[in-house]
Structures are given as structure tokens and as C-alpha cells.
Coordinates of C-alpha atoms in Angstrom, one line a residue:
M1 CA 98.5 -20.0 54.1
S2 CA 95.7 -17.7 54.1
T3 CA 94.0 -16.4 51.3
E4 CA 92.9 -12.5 50.8
S5 CA 89.3 -12.1 50.0
T6 CA 87.9 -10.1 47.0
T7 CA 86.9 -7.3 50.0
E8 CA 90.3 -7.2 51.4
K9 CA 92.2 -7.0 48.0
R10 CA 89.7 -4.0 47.3
A11 CA 90.7 -2.5 50.7
R12 CA 94.3 -2.5 49.6
G13 CA 93.2 -1.2 46.4
K14 CA 94.0 -4.0 44.4
A15 CA 90.6 -4.0 42.5
P16 CA 90.4 -3.2 38.7
A17 CA 90.9 0.7 37.9
G18 CA 87.4 0.5 36.6
E19 CA 85.6 -0.6 39.7
R20 CA 87.9 2.1 42.0
V21 CA 86.7 5.0 39.7
A22 CA 83.2 3.5 39.7
D23 CA 83.5 3.2 43.8
W24 CA 85.0 6.6 43.7
A25 CA 82.2 7.9 41.7
D26 CA 79.3 6.3 43.5
G27 CA 80.4 7.1 46.9
R28 CA 80.3 10.9 46.1
L29 CA 77.4 11.0 43.8
G30 CA 75.4 8.3 44.3
I31 CA 75.3 7.2 40.7
Y32 CA 75.0 3.4 41.2
T33 CA 72.0 4.3 43.6
L34 CA 70.4 6.5 40.8
A35 CA 70.9 4.2 38.0
K36 CA 69.7 1.0 39.8
A37 CA 66.4 2.7 40.4
N38 CA 66.4 4.4 37.0
M39 CA 67.8 2.4 34.3
R40 CA 65.6 -0.6 34.1
K41 CA 62.4 1.7 34.0
V42 CA 60.0 0.3 31.4
F43 CA 58.8 2.5 28.4
P44 CA 56.1 1.5 26.4
D45 CA 56.7 1.3 22.7
H46 CA 54.4 3.4 20.3
W47 CA 55.5 5.5 17.3
S48 CA 53.7 8.7 18.3
F49 CA 56.2 8.7 21.6
M50 CA 58.8 9.3 18.8
L51 CA 57.8 12.9 18.2
G52 CA 58.9 14.2 21.6
E53 CA 62.2 12.8 21.0
V54 CA 62.6 14.9 17.5
C55 CA 61.9 18.1 19.6
L56 CA 64.6 17.0 21.9
Y57 CA 67.3 15.7 19.2
S58 CA 66.2 18.9 16.9
F59 CA 67.2 21.1 20.5
L60 CA 70.5 19.3 21.1
I61 CA 71.9 20.0 17.1
L62 CA 70.0 23.5 17.6
I63 CA 72.7 23.8 20.5
L64 CA 75.5 22.1 19.0
T65 CA 75.6 24.1 15.4
G66 CA 74.6 27.5 17.4
V67 CA 78.0 27.1 19.5
Y68 CA 80.1 26.9 16.4
L69 CA 78.2 29.9 14.7
T70 CA 79.0 32.1 17.8
L71 CA 82.3 31.5 16.9
F72 CA 82.4 33.5 13.6
F73 CA 79.7 35.8 14.5
H74 CA 80.0 39.6 15.0
P75 CA 76.6 41.1 16.8
S76 CA 77.4 44.8 15.7
M77 CA 75.3 47.1 13.5
T78 CA 78.3 49.0 12.9
E79 CA 78.5 50.0 9.2
V80 CA 81.4 48.3 7.2
E81 CA 82.9 48.5 3.6
Y82 CA 82.4 44.7 1.9
H83 CA 85.4 43.2 0.3
G84 CA 84.7 39.3 0.8
S85 CA 84.4 36.2 -1.5
Y86 CA 80.7 37.3 -2.5
V87 CA 81.5 39.5 -5.6
P88 CA 78.0 41.4 -6.3
L89 CA 78.3 42.8 -3.0
Q90 CA 81.9 43.6 -2.9
G91 CA 82.4 47.8 -1.8
Q92 CA 78.9 48.1 -0.2
M93 CA 78.3 49.5 3.3
M94 CA 76.7 46.6 5.4
S95 CA 76.6 46.0 9.1
E96 CA 79.2 44.0 10.8
A97 CA 76.5 41.5 11.7
Y98 CA 75.5 41.2 8.1
K99 CA 79.2 41.2 6.8
S100 CA 80.2 38.1 9.4
T101 CA 77.1 35.9 8.0
L102 CA 78.5 36.5 4.8
D103 CA 82.1 35.6 5.7
I104 CA 80.4 32.5 7.6
S105 CA 78.3 31.6 4.4
F106 CA 81.3 31.9 1.7
D107 CA 84.6 31.7 3.7
V108 CA 84.7 29.6 6.7
R109 CA 85.1 26.1 6.2
G110 CA 81.8 24.2 6.5
G111 CA 80.1 27.4 7.5
L112 CA 77.2 27.8 5.1
F113 CA 76.2 23.9 5.9
I114 CA 76.3 24.7 9.6
R115 CA 74.0 27.7 9.3
Q116 CA 71.3 26.1 7.1
L117 CA 71.5 23.2 9.8
H118 CA 70.8 25.4 12.5
H119 CA 67.8 27.2 10.6
W120 CA 66.3 23.8 9.6
S121 CA 66.6 22.1 13.1
A122 CA 65.0 25.0 13.9
L123 CA 62.0 24.4 11.7
V124 CA 61.9 21.0 12.8
F125 CA 62.0 21.8 16.3
I126 CA 59.1 24.2 16.6
A127 CA 56.9 21.7 14.0
G128 CA 58.0 18.7 16.6
M129 CA 57.2 20.9 19.6
L130 CA 53.5 21.6 18.3
V131 CA 53.0 17.9 16.7
H132 CA 53.9 16.7 20.0
M133 CA 51.5 19.2 22.0
M134 CA 48.6 17.8 19.5
R135 CA 49.3 14.4 20.2
V136 CA 49.3 14.9 24.2
F137 CA 46.2 17.1 23.8
F138 CA 44.3 14.6 21.8
T139 CA 45.3 11.6 23.7
G140 CA 44.4 13.4 27.2
A141 CA 48.2 12.9 28.0
F142 CA 47.9 16.3 29.8
R143 CA 45.9 15.2 32.6
K144 CA 46.8 14.6 36.1
P145 CA 49.6 14.6 37.4
R146 CA 50.9 15.9 33.9
E147 CA 49.3 19.4 33.9
V148 CA 52.7 21.2 34.9
N149 CA 54.5 19.6 32.2
W150 CA 51.9 20.4 29.9
V151 CA 52.4 24.1 31.0
F152 CA 56.0 23.8 30.8
G153 CA 55.4 22.3 26.9
I154 CA 53.3 25.6 26.4
L155 CA 56.0 27.6 27.4
L156 CA 58.7 25.9 25.6
L157 CA 56.6 26.5 22.2
F158 CA 56.1 30.1 22.8
L159 CA 59.9 30.7 23.9
G160 CA 60.9 28.5 20.8
M161 CA 59.0 30.8 18.4
M162 CA 60.4 33.9 20.1
T163 CA 64.0 32.0 20.1
G164 CA 63.6 31.6 16.3
F165 CA 62.4 35.3 15.8
T166 CA 65.6 36.5 17.6
G167 CA 67.8 34.2 15.5
Y168 CA 66.1 34.9 12.4
S169 CA 66.9 38.7 12.9
L170 CA 70.8 38.6 13.8
P171 CA 72.1 38.7 9.8
D172 CA 70.5 42.1 9.9
D173 CA 69.6 41.5 5.9
L174 CA 66.5 42.9 4.2
L175 CA 64.1 40.1 4.8
S176 CA 65.0 39.7 8.4
G177 CA 64.6 43.7 8.7
T178 CA 61.3 43.7 7.3
G179 CA 60.5 41.5 9.9
M180 CA 62.0 43.8 12.8
H181 CA 60.0 46.3 11.3
F182 CA 56.8 44.4 11.5
M183 CA 57.8 44.1 15.2
E184 CA 58.4 47.9 15.5
G185 CA 54.8 48.2 14.4
A186 CA 53.3 45.8 16.7
I187 CA 55.0 47.5 19.6
L188 CA 54.0 51.0 18.9
S189 CA 50.5 49.9 19.1
V190 CA 50.5 49.1 22.4
P191 CA 48.7 52.1 24.4
V192 CA 50.4 54.4 26.6
I193 CA 54.0 52.4 26.8
G194 CA 54.4 51.3 23.3
T195 CA 56.8 54.4 22.3
Y196 CA 58.8 54.1 25.5
V197 CA 59.5 50.2 24.5
S198 CA 60.4 50.6 21.3
F199 CA 62.8 53.5 22.3
F200 CA 64.2 51.4 25.1
L201 CA 64.4 48.0 22.7
F202 CA 66.1 49.9 19.8
G203 CA 68.4 52.4 21.8
G204 CA 66.6 55.4 20.1
E205 CA 64.7 55.4 16.6
F206 CA 64.1 52.5 14.7
P207 CA 66.4 50.4 13.4
G208 CA 68.8 52.1 16.3
Q209 CA 72.4 50.7 17.1
D210 CA 71.4 48.4 19.9
L211 CA 68.9 45.7 18.5
I212 CA 71.5 43.3 17.3
P213 CA 73.5 43.0 20.6
R214 CA 70.6 42.6 22.3
F215 CA 68.8 40.2 20.3
Y216 CA 72.3 38.3 20.2
S217 CA 72.7 38.3 24.1
I218 CA 68.7 37.0 24.4
H219 CA 69.0 34.6 21.5
V220 CA 72.3 32.9 22.6
L221 CA 72.0 33.1 26.5
L222 CA 68.7 33.8 28.1
L223 CA 66.6 32.2 25.9
P224 CA 68.3 29.0 25.6
G225 CA 69.3 29.0 29.4
I226 CA 65.4 29.0 30.1
M227 CA 64.5 26.6 27.3
L228 CA 67.3 24.3 28.7
G229 CA 66.2 24.1 31.8
L230 CA 62.3 23.3 30.9
V231 CA 63.6 20.9 29.1
V232 CA 65.5 19.2 31.9
A233 CA 62.6 19.9 34.3
H234 CA 60.4 18.3 31.5
V235 CA 62.3 15.0 30.9
I236 CA 62.8 14.5 34.8
L237 CA 59.0 14.7 35.4
V238 CA 58.6 12.4 32.6
F239 CA 60.8 9.7 34.4
Y240 CA 59.2 10.6 37.9
H241 CA 55.3 10.4 36.5
K242 CA 56.6 7.2 34.2
H243 CA 55.3 7.3 30.5
T244 CA 51.8 7.3 29.4
Q245 CA 50.8 4.5 27.1
F246 CA 47.7 3.1 25.1
A247 CA 45.1 0.8 26.8
G248 CA 45.5 -2.8 26.0
P249 CA 45.9 -6.3 27.5
G250 CA 48.1 -6.0 31.2
R251 CA 48.3 -2.6 31.0
S252 CA 46.8 -0.2 33.9
N253 CA 47.5 3.0 35.7
K254 CA 49.8 1.0 37.9
K255 CA 51.7 -1.1 35.4
V256 CA 53.6 -0.3 32.0
V257 CA 54.1 -2.8 29.4
G258 CA 57.1 -2.3 27.4
M259 CA 61.1 -2.2 27.1
P260 CA 63.3 -1.5 29.9
L261 CA 65.7 1.8 29.3
L262 CA 68.8 0.1 29.4
P263 CA 69.7 -1.4 26.8
V264 CA 66.9 -1.5 24.9
Y265 CA 65.1 2.0 24.6
M266 CA 68.7 3.5 24.8
A267 CA 69.9 1.9 22.1
K268 CA 66.9 2.6 19.9
A269 CA 66.8 6.2 20.9
G270 CA 70.4 6.6 20.2
G271 CA 69.9 5.0 16.9
Y272 CA 66.7 7.4 16.3
F273 CA 69.1 10.4 17.3
F274 CA 71.6 10.0 14.7
L275 CA 69.0 9.0 12.0
V276 CA 67.3 12.7 12.8
F277 CA 70.9 14.1 12.5
G278 CA 71.5 12.4 9.4
V279 CA 68.1 13.5 8.1
L280 CA 68.5 17.0 9.0
A281 CA 72.0 17.3 7.4
V282 CA 70.8 15.8 4.4
V283 CA 68.0 18.4 3.8
A284 CA 70.6 21.2 5.3
G285 CA 73.0 20.0 2.5
V286 CA 70.5 19.8 -0.6
A287 CA 67.8 22.4 0.3
Q288 CA 68.9 25.9 0.5
I289 CA 67.1 28.5 3.0
N290 CA 67.7 31.7 4.0
P291 CA 69.9 33.0 1.0
I292 CA 70.8 36.6 2.8
W293 CA 72.9 37.1 0.3
A294 CA 70.1 37.6 -2.5
F295 CA 68.1 40.0 -0.3
G296 CA 71.1 42.4 0.7
P297 CA 72.0 44.3 3.9
Y298 CA 69.1 45.9 5.7
R299 CA 67.5 49.7 4.6
A300 CA 65.2 51.2 6.7
D301 CA 63.7 52.4 3.8
Q302 CA 63.2 49.3 1.9
V303 CA 61.3 46.4 2.1
A304 CA 61.8 42.7 0.3
A305 CA 59.2 42.0 -2.3
G306 CA 56.8 39.0 -1.3
S307 CA 58.8 39.0 2.6
Q308 CA 57.5 36.0 4.5
P309 CA 58.6 35.2 7.9
D310 CA 59.2 31.4 9.2
W311 CA 55.9 29.1 8.9
Y312 CA 55.6 29.5 12.8
M313 CA 55.3 33.2 12.8
G314 CA 53.1 33.2 9.7
F315 CA 50.0 33.1 11.5
A316 CA 50.8 36.8 13.4
E317 CA 51.3 38.3 9.8
G318 CA 47.9 36.8 9.0
L319 CA 46.4 38.0 12.0
L320 CA 47.3 41.5 10.8
R321 CA 46.1 41.2 7.3
I322 CA 42.7 39.6 8.3
M323 CA 42.0 42.2 11.1
P324 CA 40.2 46.1 9.3
G325 CA 42.4 48.9 9.6
W326 CA 40.6 50.3 12.9
E327 CA 41.7 53.1 14.5
I328 CA 40.3 55.0 17.5
N329 CA 41.4 58.6 18.1
L330 CA 41.0 59.4 22.4
W331 CA 42.4 62.2 24.2
G332 CA 44.9 63.3 21.3
H333 CA 46.2 59.7 20.8
T334 CA 45.5 57.3 18.4
L335 CA 45.0 53.6 18.8
A336 CA 45.8 51.4 16.2
L337 CA 43.4 48.5 17.0
G338 CA 43.8 46.9 13.9
V339 CA 47.1 46.0 14.8
F340 CA 47.2 46.0 18.6
L341 CA 43.7 43.5 19.2
P342 CA 45.2 40.3 16.8
L343 CA 48.8 40.8 18.6
A344 CA 47.2 41.1 22.1
G345 CA 44.9 37.9 21.3
F346 CA 48.3 35.8 20.8
P347 CA 48.9 35.5 24.5
L348 CA 45.3 35.1 25.4
V349 CA 45.0 31.9 23.2
L350 CA 48.3 30.4 24.4
A351 CA 46.8 31.1 27.9
A352 CA 43.8 29.4 27.4
I353 CA 45.6 26.5 25.8
G354 CA 47.6 26.2 28.8
V355 CA 44.6 26.8 31.1
Y356 CA 42.5 23.3 29.2
P357 CA 44.0 20.8 31.6
F358 CA 42.6 22.3 34.8
V359 CA 39.5 23.3 33.2
E360 CA 38.8 19.6 31.8
S361 CA 39.4 18.7 35.5
W362 CA 37.0 20.8 36.5
I363 CA 34.4 19.8 34.4
T364 CA 34.8 16.2 35.0
G365 CA 35.3 16.3 38.4
D366 CA 38.2 13.8 38.5
K367 CA 41.0 14.4 40.4
R368 CA 42.7 10.8 39.8
E369 CA 46.0 10.1 38.2
H370 CA 45.7 9.1 34.6
H371 CA 48.6 6.8 32.9
I372 CA 46.2 5.2 29.9
L373 CA 46.1 7.4 27.0
D374 CA 42.4 7.9 25.2
R375 CA 41.9 7.3 21.9
P376 CA 41.0 10.8 20.1
R377 CA 37.5 9.4 19.1
N378 CA 36.3 8.4 22.6
A379 CA 36.6 12.1 23.5
P380 CA 34.8 13.9 20.8
T381 CA 34.5 17.5 22.3
R382 CA 38.1 17.7 23.1
T383 CA 39.2 16.4 19.9
A384 CA 37.0 18.8 18.0
F385 CA 38.2 21.6 19.9
G386 CA 41.5 20.5 18.9
V387 CA 40.8 20.4 15.5
A388 CA 39.1 24.0 15.6
W389 CA 42.1 25.8 17.3
L390 CA 44.4 24.1 14.1
T391 CA 41.9 25.5 11.8
V392 CA 42.1 29.0 13.2
Y393 CA 45.8 28.5 12.9
F394 CA 45.9 27.3 9.4
V395 CA 43.4 30.1 8.3
A396 CA 45.5 32.7 9.6
M397 CA 48.6 31.3 7.7
I398 CA 46.9 31.5 4.6
A399 CA 45.6 35.2 5.3
G400 CA 49.5 35.7 6.1
G401 CA 50.8 34.7 2.6
N402 CA 47.5 36.0 0.9
D403 CA 49.6 38.0 -1.9
I404 CA 51.9 35.0 -2.4
L405 CA 49.4 32.9 -2.9
A406 CA 47.3 35.7 -5.5
A407 CA 50.2 35.7 -7.4
T408 CA 51.1 32.0 -7.4
F409 CA 47.4 30.7 -8.4
H410 CA 46.4 33.9 -10.0
L411 CA 43.5 34.9 -7.6
S412 CA 42.2 37.7 -6.3
L413 CA 43.7 39.5 -3.2
N414 CA 40.7 40.8 -1.9
A415 CA 39.0 37.4 -2.2
I416 CA 41.6 35.6 -0.5
T417 CA 41.4 38.1 2.4
W418 CA 37.7 38.3 2.6
F419 CA 37.7 34.2 2.5
S420 CA 40.1 34.5 5.6
R421 CA 38.0 37.1 7.2
I422 CA 34.6 34.9 7.0
Y423 CA 36.6 31.4 7.8
F424 CA 38.7 32.6 10.6
F425 CA 35.2 32.4 12.3
A426 CA 33.3 30.0 10.4
G427 CA 36.0 27.6 10.0
P428 CA 36.2 26.8 13.6
V429 CA 32.5 25.9 13.8
I430 CA 32.6 24.0 10.8
A431 CA 35.7 22.1 11.7
F432 CA 34.4 21.3 15.6
V433 CA 31.3 19.8 14.2
V434 CA 32.4 17.7 11.3
T435 CA 35.4 16.6 13.8
K436 CA 33.0 15.5 16.8
R437 CA 30.5 13.8 14.2
I438 CA 33.3 12.0 12.8
C439 CA 34.4 10.8 16.3
L440 CA 30.8 9.7 17.2
G441 CA 30.6 7.8 13.9
L442 CA 33.8 5.8 14.9
Q443 CA 32.7 5.3 18.3
R444 CA 29.4 3.7 16.8
R445 CA 31.5 1.5 14.5
D446 CA 33.6 0.6 17.5
K447 CA 30.9 -0.9 19.2
D448 CA 29.0 -2.3 16.3
K449 CA 32.4 -4.2 15.7
V450 CA 32.8 -5.2 19.8
L451 CA 29.0 -6.6 19.5
H452 CA 28.9 -8.2 15.9
G453 CA 32.6 -9.2 15.2
R454 CA 34.9 -7.8 12.2
E455 CA 33.6 -8.4 8.7
T456 CA 35.1 -11.4 6.9
G457 CA 33.9 -10.3 3.3
V458 CA 32.5 -14.0 3.1
I459 CA 29.1 -14.4 2.1
K460 CA 26.9 -17.2 3.4
R461 CA 23.4 -18.6 2.5
H462 CA 21.0 -19.9 5.1
P463 CA 18.8 -22.8 4.3
H464 CA 15.8 -20.8 3.7
G465 CA 17.4 -18.6 1.0
E466 CA 18.8 -15.5 2.9
F467 CA 22.2 -14.2 2.5
V468 CA 24.2 -13.0 5.1
E469 CA 28.2 -11.9 5.7
V470 CA 30.1 -14.2 8.3
H471 CA 31.4 -12.0 10.8
A472 CA 34.3 -13.2 12.9
P473 CA 34.6 -12.3 16.6
L474 CA 37.3 -10.2 17.7
S475 CA 40.2 -11.5 20.0
Q476 CA 40.2 -10.6 23.7
E477 CA 43.1 -8.0 22.9
E478 CA 40.9 -6.1 19.9
S479 CA 37.8 -6.3 22.4
H480 CA 39.7 -4.8 25.2
T481 CA 41.6 -2.0 23.2
L482 CA 37.8 -1.1 21.8
T483 CA 36.3 -0.9 25.4
A484 CA 39.0 0.2 27.9
H485 CA 38.5 3.6 27.6
E486 CA 36.2 5.8 30.4
Q487 CA 32.7 7.5 29.7
Y488 CA 32.0 10.1 32.6
Q489 CA 28.3 11.0 33.6
P490 CA 27.2 14.7 33.3
V491 CA 27.0 16.5 36.1
E492 CA 23.6 16.9 37.6
I493 CA 23.0 20.3 39.0
G494 CA 20.0 18.8 41.1
P495 CA 16.5 20.3 41.8
A496 CA 15.8 23.5 42.3
V497 CA 14.1 23.1 45.6
D498 CA 15.1 20.9 48.5
E499 CA 13.2 18.1 50.3
N500 CA 11.6 21.3 52.6
G501 CA 10.3 22.8 49.6
I502 CA 13.0 25.8 50.3
Q503 CA 14.7 27.4 47.3
R504 CA 18.0 26.1 46.7
K505 CA 21.3 28.5 46.1
L506 CA 22.6 27.5 42.9
K507 CA 25.9 29.5 42.1
G508 CA 26.7 30.6 38.5
S509 CA 29.7 28.2 38.2
G510 CA 27.7 25.1 39.2
K511 CA 25.3 25.8 36.4
L512 CA 28.1 26.6 33.8
R513 CA 29.9 23.4 35.1
A514 CA 26.8 21.7 34.1
R515 CA 25.9 23.1 31.1
L516 CA 29.6 22.3 29.8
S517 CA 29.3 18.6 31.3
K518 CA 26.4 18.1 29.5
A519 CA 28.1 19.2 26.1
F520 CA 31.1 17.3 26.8
F521 CA 29.4 13.9 28.1
G522 CA 25.9 13.8 27.4
E523 CA 24.1 12.1 24.6
A524 CA 25.3 14.3 21.9
G525 CA 28.9 14.2 23.3
Q526 CA 29.6 10.2 23.3
V527 CA 28.4 6.7 22.6
A528 CA 27.5 4.6 25.4
K529 CA 29.8 1.6 25.6
P530 CA 28.8 -1.8 24.9
T531 CA 27.5 -3.6 27.8
A532 CA 28.4 -7.7 28.7
E533 CA 24.4 -8.1 28.5
E534 CA 24.3 -6.4 25.2
Y535 CA 27.1 -8.9 23.9
R536 CA 25.5 -11.9 25.5
E537 CA 21.7 -10.9 24.0
I538 CA 23.5 -10.4 20.6
T539 CA 25.8 -13.4 20.5
S540 CA 23.1 -15.8 21.8
G541 CA 20.4 -14.3 19.4
H542 CA 19.6 -15.3 15.8
G543 CA 21.1 -11.9 14.5
H544 CA 24.9 -12.7 15.2
H545 CA 26.5 -14.8 12.3

């Protein structure tokens, strides 16, 4: 008698149903090959890497809650009379958009909870992106080959802010209407085309009848679709380039130390998703946000008292409050520079942040791939630039809430405004100098720790009467971490004349690069790492205890 092999049984369709389904899928989609190549991919473990996951998970929650809300929201500005559950507004005329938002809040089961979960997730999503990008910036994770992913991140941050603004405006309440009026003024300040753009967007004179339907399409279809594509591309590039990691034993640009994607990392990521979901759900259930019924429906002749945008748009209003009300009349046209200049500077700042990786690469002349992260203290100039930018951001936010701060703390509104105007320029300079000094001080502390060891707090008395503190030598792991960073040498511009005594032609870009390189990596820009000779001299001498 002959026995059938497993292969023959599978050929005759006798394999288990699960295997047959897996074989069918693999033969058409190549799932097994793809999984085999990527499911055991190693990911390093560090708490700061979770910041990007917070962004991803809050984005997924935004999509889930947004789909639910679209089932009940009516994006129309048609005036109707309200006869819903909220008694104080019964009989009031309002848009269908505002009425449907009230119905979601008071008549749809779980509607208010989902609304607040959607809003809180949006705030956490943008906050997570900002903090995540700061982590990437301060650690140098944007360097080759991740420059494109850095640009994707900048685009996601900008699109997230625009998506938040359009969604914030959809309920058509008095607070969001005040924000739309702010946007109308910003559009009208654009020279030549401002009026045409405003009429096109609002469908006529503000507020028009087309804004809510257009914002709805932009908020639900256009911007989320672009963002979803960027998120997918961002994650694919993270997989392709492999994850960055901090310096440590066994870690290099070619070797990653960490945990495999399956099963360890996926289990941790799944648990972290439910943790983020749970925290946001608790916040949405206990912390009220955007109570539109307290503001009432939007009226073009009214403004909500103490109106403030969501935090991520507060700096835009702050820039307007800082800027003097300058106007110029040219050929019968008034240019509102007090509105146009601050808002025109916003995309320029984003563009400057987006091209920073390319600028730093040009200054260093480094075209190599980098998969090891910098400690922020070891890149003092870059860290100082980041803190200076954050200082500008927070000063503008203070200016955006100057009326609330003045009323809450009984301060002078003019004093807060002038403080913001002065420190908008002085604050970044102070922050840059202080941050750079702190980073250099931390570098000197690390150097001293490597050469002399760690302080133990134990005091020892020598036979000749001298009291000294006993220092314990660092472990190899600690020493490696403190000395693994690279140090660039400033670019030399070279002599003004060549070996034949002929004047060399020096390009302006070359001179600029040399000056910037000296500022970044000169004696005032970094502290030299301890050398092996220094270590041997100290450990073998009389000064090491």
C-alpha cells in the first residue's frame, strides 16, 4: 500500500481550510513573502518613539468618530426654526448645520460623547505631531535618508491645522463664525486677489450660503484623503529606512538593537492604542469642550465675547495682535499690512522649517546616511534654533490671549501687548543664547564624567591630610553613550591666493557656508570629546581618585 504525501493531499484539496485560504491569498497577493520580509523587522525601544504612535492612533480615532458624525450632520446654511430638546433655543432661527449639531449633542444616542471625542482627538493629534516633530528635530532624525519624511511631517502638521479649522467651523455657531470672520479679514488683506478669493469662497458677500457645504467637502473628503496618503507614505518610509535609535553598545548605522515587529512590538502597539483610546474616551466623557449651545447660532453682526480659537491656531491671532495696524494707500487701494504681513509670514516659517534638513546637510557637507540619533546637547546650535522657534510660537500664543490674560490676572492689556511685541524679537535671541550655553555646559559635564568617573559622594582622607571625593569609573556602556556622537570640523574657506600668488575667486555661497559652519561647529559651537590620550593621562596620574 502506498501512502499519500502531504504535498499530494494539498494538491487534492485535503489541506486544512486555513492553509488553503493562506495559499490562495499568497498566490495572488504575495502576503507570505511580504510578511516574511517585514514581520520580524526589529524596532528599537525608547519612550520618545511613542510620540509618533500617539499621532497615528489619534488620527485613527478621528476617522472612526468622524464617520459616525457624518451620518447625522447636515452641511447646509439654510435657515430653519429650532424645535429640539434644548429648551433655551426653541423657536430660534438657525442654520441646518447648527441645528443638526444640536441634535447630535442632545438627541442622538452617544452623540455628544462622540463629538467631544472627535474634538479632543483633533487637539491631541496636532499636539502629538508638534511634539513628535520636535523630537525628530532635536535628535537629528531628519538627516539623510529621512529628509522627505520630514517634509511629509511638515505637510501633515499644516494640513492637520487646516482640517481642524474647517471642522471647527462646521457647526456654524457664534464662536466658529467669529473665526470665519477672522479668516475673511485675512483673505481680504491679500493684495489684488483678496476680494475675488473671498467672493469665490463664501459665494458672495460674507457669510454667504456656500461656506459650510464647501468646508464640509474639504473637511470630510479632500484634506483627510491627502493626510491619509501622507500617513501611509510616512509609515512605509519608516519601514523602508528602518527606525532610528539612540547610541549604545551594539548599535550602529547598519545594526538595529530592539524587538521584532511580531509578536512583541505589535502586542505593545496594540495595547498602547487601547490606552490612548481609553484616555481620550475618559477625557471626552468628563471634560466639556466646544459647548455650541452656550454660544448660540452665528450672526454676522455679533461677536462672541472672549472668543479664542483652538490652541494650534492661537499663534495666528497673536501675530495680528502683535502687529501694529499699518496701512498703505497705493493708486487708490488700501493695503492692510497689519493683517497681511503676519499671515504671509506663516507659510514662510513653515517652508524654512521644511528645508532645514537640506540647509544643515549643505553646511556640514555630510551626504552619508544617519540612523543613530544625536543627544540634543551634542548639537547645541540646532537645539538652540529649535528652542528659539518654540519661543516665538509661545510668545505669539500669549499675544493671542492677551485679553483673557489681562482679565484673569488683572493685568494691563497694553502691557501684555507690548511685552509680546518686544519678546517676539528679544525672546528667541535670549532663548538661543541660554539654550546653547546650557548644551555646552552639559557637554563639559559629560566630558568630565568620562575622564574622572561618576561622583559617589564618598569622601576619603589621604595620609597627608587631603580630603577628596571618590569617583567611580563609568561602565563601558555609559562611556560609549557619552562619546559616540560625531563632531564635525568647520569648513575652511582656504587662502585668498593660490600657490602661484593669483587671487582666488571665492563664491559668496562658499563664504556663507564657511561662516555658518564655524558658528555650528567652531570652538564656540561644541566641546571637543575626550580623547584616549586624555583618559590614559588622567587615570594614570595623581589627580584621579
